[in-house]
CSV table of C-alpha atoms in Angstrom, one decimal:
chain,number,residue,atom,x,y,z
M,863,MET,CA,95.8,137.9,63.8
M,864,TYR,CA,95.5,139.6,67.1
M,865,ASP,CA,98.5,139.6,69.6
M,866,CYS,CA,95.9,139.1,72.3
M,867,ILE,CA,92.2,138.7,72.9
M,868,VAL,CA,91.1,139.8,76.5
M,869,ILE,CA,87.9,138.3,77.6
M,870,GLY,CA,85.9,140.5,80.2
M,871,ALA,CA,85.9,144.3,80.6
M,872,GLY,CA,86.1,144.4,84.3
M,873,PRO,CA,89.1,146.0,86.1
M,874,ALA,CA,91.5,143.0,85.2
M,875,GLY,CA,90.6,143.0,81.6
M,876,CYS,CA,90.8,146.7,81.0
M,877,THR,CA,94.1,147.0,82.7
M,878,ALA,CA,95.6,144.2,80.7
M,879,ALA,CA,94.3,145.5,77.5
M,880,LYS,CA,95.3,149.0,78.2
M,881,ILE,CA,98.8,148.1,78.9
M,882,LEU,CA,99.2,145.8,76.0
M,883,ALA,CA,97.6,148.3,73.5
M,884,GLU,CA,99.7,151.2,74.7
M,885,ASN,CA,102.8,148.9,74.1
M,886,LYS,CA,101.7,148.5,70.4
M,887,LYS,CA,100.2,145.2,70.6
M,888,ARG,CA,97.0,144.5,68.6
M,889,VAL,CA,94.4,143.8,71.3
M,890,LEU,CA,90.7,142.9,71.2
M,891,LEU,CA,88.8,143.3,74.5
M,892,VAL,CA,85.4,141.4,74.4
M,893,GLU,CA,82.5,141.8,77.1
M,894,LYS,CA,79.4,139.7,77.0
M,895,PHE,CA,77.2,142.3,78.4
M,896,ARG,CA,76.2,145.6,76.9
M,897,MET,CA,78.4,148.3,78.2
M,898,PRO,CA,78.2,150.1,80.7
M,899,ARG,CA,77.8,146.7,82.2
M,900,TYR,CA,76.2,146.3,85.6
M,901,LYS,CA,78.0,144.1,88.3
M,902,SER,CA,76.8,143.6,91.9
M,903,CYS,CA,79.7,145.0,94.0
M,904,SER,CA,80.1,147.2,97.1
M,905,GLY,CA,81.6,149.7,94.7
M,906,VAL,CA,84.1,150.8,97.5
M,907,LEU,CA,87.6,151.6,96.1
M,908,ILE,CA,90.3,151.1,98.8
M,909,LYS,CA,93.3,153.4,98.8
M,910,LYS,CA,95.3,150.7,97.0
M,911,SER,CA,92.7,150.5,94.0
M,912,MET,CA,92.8,154.3,93.9
M,913,ASP,CA,96.7,154.4,93.6
M,914,LEU,CA,96.5,151.7,91.0
M,915,VAL,CA,94.2,153.6,88.8
M,916,GLU,CA,96.6,156.5,88.8
M,917,LYS,CA,99.5,154.3,88.3
M,918,TYR,CA,97.9,152.2,85.4
M,919,PHE,CA,95.6,154.7,83.9
M,920,GLY,CA,97.4,158.0,84.5
M,921,GLU,CA,94.5,159.8,86.2
M,922,ALA,CA,92.4,159.9,89.3
M,923,VAL,CA,88.9,158.2,89.1
M,924,PRO,CA,86.6,160.6,87.5
M,925,ASP,CA,83.5,162.2,89.3
M,926,THR,CA,81.2,160.6,86.8
M,927,ALA,CA,81.9,157.3,88.4
M,928,MET,CA,81.2,158.3,91.9
M,929,CYS,CA,78.1,157.9,94.2
M,930,THR,CA,77.3,159.5,97.4
M,931,PRO,CA,78.6,159.7,99.9
M,932,THR,CA,81.8,160.1,97.6
M,933,ASN,CA,84.5,159.6,100.5
M,934,ASN,CA,84.8,156.3,102.0
M,935,ARG,CA,86.6,156.4,105.4
M,936,GLY,CA,87.3,152.8,105.7
M,937,MET,CA,85.8,149.5,107.1
M,938,ILE,CA,84.2,148.5,110.5
M,939,PHE,CA,84.2,145.0,111.3
M,940,THR,CA,82.1,143.4,113.9
M,941,ASN,CA,83.6,140.0,114.9
M,942,ASP,CA,81.8,136.7,115.9
M,943,LYS,CA,81.8,138.0,119.5
M,944,GLY,CA,80.1,141.2,118.7
M,945,GLU,CA,83.2,143.4,119.1
M,946,GLU,CA,83.9,146.2,116.6
M,947,SER,CA,87.3,147.1,115.0
M,948,THR,CA,87.8,150.1,112.8
M,949,PHE,CA,90.2,150.1,110.1
M,950,ALA,CA,90.4,153.6,108.8
M,951,GLN,CA,91.7,154.5,105.4
M,952,GLU,CA,90.9,156.8,102.4
M,953,GLY,CA,88.5,155.4,99.8
M,954,LEU,CA,86.0,156.2,97.2
M,955,ASN,CA,82.3,155.1,96.5
M,956,VAL,CA,81.7,154.3,93.0
M,957,TRP,CA,79.2,152.7,90.9
M,958,ARG,CA,80.9,149.7,89.3
M,959,GLU,CA,79.3,150.2,85.7
M,960,SER,CA,80.5,153.7,85.6
M,961,PHE,CA,83.9,152.8,87.0
M,962,ASP,CA,84.5,149.7,84.7
M,963,HIS,CA,83.2,151.7,81.7
M,964,PHE,CA,85.8,154.5,82.5
M,965,LEU,CA,88.5,151.9,82.4
M,966,ALA,CA,87.4,150.3,79.2
M,967,MET,CA,87.2,153.6,77.4
M,968,ARG,CA,90.7,154.4,78.5
M,969,ALA,CA,91.9,151.1,77.2
M,970,MET,CA,90.1,151.7,73.8
M,971,GLU,CA,91.8,155.3,73.8
M,972,SER,CA,95.1,153.5,74.1
M,973,GLY,CA,94.4,151.4,71.0
M,974,ALA,CA,92.5,148.4,72.2
M,975,GLU,CA,89.6,147.3,70.0
M,976,VAL,CA,86.5,147.0,72.3
M,977,ARG,CA,83.5,144.8,71.4
M,978,ASP,CA,80.5,144.4,73.9
M,979,TYR,CA,77.5,142.0,73.8
M,980,VAL,CA,79.9,139.4,72.5
M,981,THR,CA,80.2,135.8,74.1
M,982,VAL,CA,83.3,133.9,73.8
M,983,ILE,CA,82.2,130.3,73.3
M,984,ASP,CA,85.3,128.4,73.0
M,985,CYS,CA,89.2,128.7,72.8
M,986,LYS,CA,91.1,126.2,70.8
M,987,GLN,CA,95.0,126.3,71.2
M,988,GLN,CA,97.1,125.7,68.1
M,989,SER,CA,101.0,125.2,68.2
M,990,ASP,CA,101.6,128.9,67.8
M,991,SER,CA,98.2,130.5,68.2
M,992,VAL,CA,94.6,130.3,69.6
M,993,THR,CA,91.4,130.2,67.7
M,994,VAL,CA,88.7,132.0,69.6
M,995,THR,CA,84.9,131.3,68.7
M,996,LEU,CA,82.7,134.2,69.5
M,997,HIS,CA,79.0,134.9,69.1
M,998,SER,CA,77.2,138.1,68.8
M,999,LYS,CA,74.5,138.3,66.1
M,1000,SER,CA,76.2,135.2,64.5
M,1001,THR,CA,79.1,132.9,65.4
M,1002,TYR,CA,82.5,133.6,64.2
M,1003,THR,CA,86.3,133.1,64.8
M,1004,GLU,CA,89.2,135.2,65.5
M,1005,GLU,CA,92.9,134.2,65.8
M,1006,THR,CA,95.3,135.4,68.4
M,1007,LYS,CA,98.7,134.7,69.8
M,1008,TYR,CA,97.4,134.8,73.3
M,1009,VAL,CA,94.3,134.9,75.4
M,1010,ILE,CA,93.8,136.4,78.9
M,1011,ASP,CA,90.6,135.4,80.5
M,1012,CYS,CA,89.1,137.9,82.9
M,1013,GLU,CA,85.6,136.7,83.0
M,1014,GLY,CA,85.2,136.6,86.6
M,1015,VAL,CA,84.2,133.6,88.7
M,1016,VAL,CA,81.3,132.6,86.5
M,1017,GLY,CA,83.5,132.4,83.2
M,1018,ALA,CA,82.8,129.5,80.7
M,1019,ILE,CA,86.1,129.1,79.1
M,1020,LYS,CA,88.0,128.1,82.3
M,1021,ARG,CA,85.2,125.5,82.9
M,1022,LYS,CA,85.7,124.2,79.5
M,1023,ILE,CA,89.4,123.9,80.0
M,1024,MET,CA,89.7,122.8,83.6
M,1025,GLY,CA,86.2,121.7,84.7
M,1026,ASN,CA,84.3,123.4,87.5
M,1027,VAL,CA,87.3,124.3,89.7
M,1028,TYR,CA,85.3,126.5,92.3
M,1029,ASP,CA,82.8,126.2,94.9
M,1030,TYR,CA,80.9,129.4,95.3
M,1031,ILE,CA,79.5,131.8,97.9
M,1032,THR,CA,76.2,133.4,96.9
M,1033,THR,CA,75.7,137.0,97.9
M,1034,TYR,CA,72.3,138.7,98.2
M,1035,GLN,CA,71.7,142.3,98.8
M,1036,THR,CA,68.9,144.9,98.7
M,1037,PHE,CA,68.9,148.6,98.2
M,1038,ASN,CA,66.4,150.4,100.3
M,1039,LYS,CA,65.2,153.8,101.1
M,1040,GLY,CA,65.2,154.5,105.0
M,1041,PHE,CA,67.2,155.6,107.9
M,1042,ILE,CA,69.9,154.1,110.1
M,1043,ASP,CA,72.0,155.3,113.1
M,1044,LEU,CA,75.4,154.6,111.6
M,1045,ASP,CA,78.2,156.9,110.0
M,1046,LEU,CA,77.5,156.5,106.3
M,1047,HIS,CA,80.9,157.1,105.3
M,1048,TYR,CA,82.0,153.4,106.4
M,1049,PHE,CA,81.6,150.0,104.9
M,1050,TYR,CA,80.4,147.7,107.8
M,1051,ALA,CA,81.1,144.0,107.7
M,1052,TYR,CA,79.3,141.6,110.4
M,1053,LEU,CA,81.1,138.3,110.9
M,1054,GLN,CA,78.7,136.7,113.5
M,1055,PRO,CA,77.7,133.2,112.3
M,1056,GLU,CA,74.1,133.8,113.3
M,1057,LEU,CA,74.0,136.5,110.6
M,1058,SER,CA,75.4,134.6,107.6
M,1059,GLU,CA,77.4,131.7,106.4
M,1060,TYR,CA,80.2,134.1,105.3
M,1061,ASP,CA,79.8,137.8,106.1
M,1062,ALA,CA,76.9,140.3,106.1
M,1063,TRP,CA,77.3,144.0,105.3
M,1064,PHE,CA,75.9,147.5,105.2
M,1065,ASN,CA,76.9,150.5,103.1
M,1066,VAL,CA,75.3,153.4,101.4
M,1067,LYS,CA,75.0,154.3,97.6
M,1068,ASP,CA,73.2,157.4,96.5
M,1069,ASP,CA,71.0,157.6,99.6
M,1070,MET,CA,70.1,153.9,99.4
M,1071,LEU,CA,70.8,151.7,102.1
M,1072,VAL,CA,72.5,148.6,101.0
M,1073,LEU,CA,72.0,145.4,103.2
M,1074,GLY,CA,73.5,142.0,102.3
M,1075,VAL,CA,74.4,138.5,103.3
M,1076,SER,CA,76.5,135.7,101.7
M,1077,VAL,CA,75.6,132.2,102.0
M,1078,LYS,CA,77.0,128.7,100.9
M,1079,ASN,CA,73.6,127.1,100.9
M,1080,THR,CA,71.2,129.3,98.8
M,1081,GLU,CA,68.0,127.9,100.6
M,1082,LYS,CA,69.3,129.8,103.6
M,1083,ILE,CA,69.3,133.3,102.0
M,1084,SER,CA,65.9,134.3,103.3
M,1085,GLU,CA,66.5,133.3,106.9
M,1086,PHE,CA,70.0,134.8,107.2
M,1087,TYR,CA,68.8,138.0,105.6
M,1088,ARG,CA,65.7,138.3,107.8
M,1089,ARG,CA,67.9,137.9,110.8
M,1090,PHE,CA,70.4,140.5,109.7
M,1091,ILE,CA,67.5,143.0,109.4
M,1092,VAL,CA,66.2,142.2,112.8
M,1093,TYR,CA,70.0,142.8,114.1
M,1094,MET,CA,70.2,146.0,112.5
M,1095,GLU,CA,66.9,147.3,113.6
M,1096,GLU,CA,67.9,146.4,117.2
M,1097,LYS,CA,71.4,147.4,117.0
M,1098,HIS,CA,71.3,150.6,114.9
M,1099,GLY,CA,67.8,151.7,114.6
M,1100,LEU,CA,67.4,150.5,111.0
M,1101,ILE,CA,64.0,151.7,109.5
M,1102,ILE,CA,63.2,150.5,105.8
M,1103,LYS,CA,60.6,152.6,104.2
M,1104,GLN,CA,60.8,151.2,100.6
M,1105,ARG,CA,63.0,148.3,99.0
M,1106,VAL,CA,64.1,149.7,95.7
M,1107,LYS,CA,65.6,146.5,94.3
M,1108,GLU,CA,67.4,143.1,95.2
M,1109,GLU,CA,70.2,141.3,93.4
M,1110,LYS,CA,72.2,138.0,93.7
M,1111,TRP,CA,75.7,137.4,92.7
M,1112,LEU,CA,78.5,134.7,92.9
M,1113,MET,CA,82.0,134.8,94.3
M,1114,PRO,CA,84.4,132.1,94.5
M,1115,HIS,CA,84.9,130.3,98.0
M,1116,ILE,CA,88.6,131.0,98.9
M,1117,HIS,CA,90.2,128.1,100.7
M,1118,PRO,CA,93.5,127.7,102.7
M,1119,GLY,CA,96.6,128.3,100.6
M,1120,CYS,CA,94.6,130.7,98.3
M,1121,LYS,CA,95.1,128.5,95.2
M,1122,VAL,CA,95.7,130.5,91.9
M,1123,ASP,CA,95.5,129.2,88.5
M,1124,TYR,CA,97.9,131.2,86.1
M,1125,GLY,CA,96.8,129.6,82.8
M,1126,ILE,CA,97.4,126.8,80.4
M,1127,GLY,CA,99.5,127.1,77.3
M,1128,ARG,CA,98.8,130.4,75.5
M,1129,ILE,CA,95.6,131.1,77.6
M,1130,PHE,CA,96.2,133.0,80.9
M,1131,PHE,CA,93.9,133.8,83.9
M,1132,ALA,CA,93.7,137.1,85.8
M,1133,GLY,CA,91.5,138.6,88.5
M,1134,GLU,CA,88.8,136.3,90.1
M,1135,ILE,CA,88.8,133.7,87.4
M,1136,ALA,CA,92.5,133.1,88.6
M,1137,GLY,CA,91.6,133.0,92.1
M,1138,PHE,CA,92.4,136.5,93.2
M,1139,LEU,CA,90.0,137.8,95.8
M,1140,ASN,CA,90.6,139.6,99.0
M,1141,PRO,CA,88.3,139.4,102.0
M,1142,MET,CA,84.8,140.9,101.9
M,1143,GLY,CA,84.7,140.3,98.2
M,1144,GLU,CA,87.4,143.0,97.4
M,1145,GLY,CA,88.7,142.0,94.0
M,1146,ILE,CA,89.3,145.3,92.3
M,1147,SER,CA,92.9,145.9,93.5
M,1148,SER,CA,94.0,142.2,92.8
M,1149,GLY,CA,92.1,142.2,89.5
M,1150,MET,CA,94.0,145.4,88.3
M,1151,GLU,CA,97.4,144.2,89.6
M,1152,SER,CA,97.2,140.6,88.0
M,1153,GLY,CA,96.0,142.0,84.8
M,1154,TYR,CA,98.8,144.4,84.6
M,1155,CYS,CA,101.4,141.5,85.6
M,1156,VAL,CA,100.1,139.1,82.9
M,1157,ALA,CA,100.2,142.0,80.3
M,1158,GLN,CA,103.7,143.1,81.2
M,1159,SER,CA,105.0,139.5,81.1
M,1160,MET,CA,103.7,139.1,77.5
M,1161,ILE,CA,105.3,142.4,76.5
M,1162,GLU,CA,108.6,141.3,77.8
M,1163,ASN,CA,108.4,137.6,76.6
M,1164,PHE,CA,106.1,137.8,73.7
M,1165,ASP,CA,107.9,135.0,71.6
M,1166,ASN,CA,108.3,132.7,74.5
M,1167,VAL,CA,105.2,131.2,76.0
M,1168,SER,CA,106.8,129.4,78.8
M,1169,MET,CA,108.8,132.4,79.8
M,1170,VAL,CA,105.4,134.4,79.9
M,1171,GLN,CA,104.0,132.0,82.4
M,1172,THR,CA,107.1,131.9,84.5
M,1173,ASP,CA,107.4,135.7,84.6
M,1174,TYR,CA,103.6,136.1,85.3
M,1175,GLU,CA,103.8,133.9,88.4
M,1176,ARG,CA,106.9,135.6,89.6
M,1177,SER,CA,105.6,139.2,89.2
M,1178,VAL,CA,102.2,138.3,90.6
M,1179,ALA,CA,103.7,136.7,93.8
M,1180,GLY,CA,103.2,139.8,95.7
M,1181,VAL,CA,99.5,140.0,95.0
M,1182,LYS,CA,99.0,136.5,96.0
M,1183,SER,CA,101.1,137.1,99.2
M,1184,TYR,CA,99.0,140.2,100.1
M,1185,MET,CA,95.8,138.1,99.6
M,1186,GLU,CA,97.0,135.5,102.0
M,1187,ARG,CA,97.8,138.0,104.7
M,1188,GLN,CA,94.5,139.8,104.4
M,1189,TRP,CA,92.5,136.3,104.9
M,1190,SER,CA,94.7,135.6,107.8
M,1191,LEU,CA,93.8,138.8,109.3
M,1192,VAL,CA,90.0,138.2,109.1
M,1193,ALA,CA,90.6,134.6,110.2
M,1194,GLY,CA,91.8,136.1,113.5
M,1195,MET,CA,88.5,138.0,114.0
M,1196,SER,CA,86.1,135.1,113.4
M,1197,GLU,CA,85.7,131.4,113.8
M,1198,THR,CA,83.9,131.4,110.4
M,1199,PHE,CA,87.2,131.9,108.7
M,1200,ALA,CA,89.4,129.8,111.0
M,1201,GLU,CA,90.5,127.5,108.2
M,1202,MET,CA,92.4,130.5,106.6
M,1203,ARG,CA,94.6,130.9,109.7
């Protein structure tokens, strides 16, 4: 019998697993992909995320997780009128597979059992436990007192429990060799509606120019991406010599009120699957914070399920409030996000 099975070895899951394990709980952390597992992401750690790593993991982000340029200096937004706003702050440029693997190894070193290439098929709640069905080379079950679901937006367990509760934004980005007339230490976000249905962006990772657009209708990806490339060529002198790779991903479409699902019974949600996502897809900080909050609530109220839920909602209220303020800020820059005002 585990005290907790944590699903998903991203920032939320790794943080929850580490906090529980170092407080003497028997924890199983499962990840459906081989580790280190790849995730499409800007890989920019804002100052808040850097501070949370030191707070929860007791050390700075290691050099092994970094890519160049290592230091990020903030974000530059271009609003729907073409006006630029610079938000300068200290940050780091990382590869998510290396960063997440670092977090998972620290959770393991704290006592969590880690299994990769394991899919969670189902969770059945009993009166005082949860039966979790998993599949790797074969299908088997484990018993646990609690489950923390940190699968991310495409997670299957929440859909089984609650149905398909999200509509999605599809992100598409390419990695390219070439040149551009921009300061490569910033992350650039473009909010003009002619360039995307959500936002478009540019940043650099290990000398590769990353250019992306996000859409509500996947049939429009090619047209919006074409427009964005033309815009960057005309505005910033973009020259693409070679496309190295391309990728698509999903993120939840956040709506007014920033609805959060905390959990049902002994199954709790943290990170994106709970609904925590800041503008421009920044989910690392809220993932870590929500993972910490739910783990701490379990530690303090382990024998009282209803108190775990109550304490989790209370302790994570500041994370939700921060998310709401961030969306309101972006809504003031572009009519694309007007509903979030």
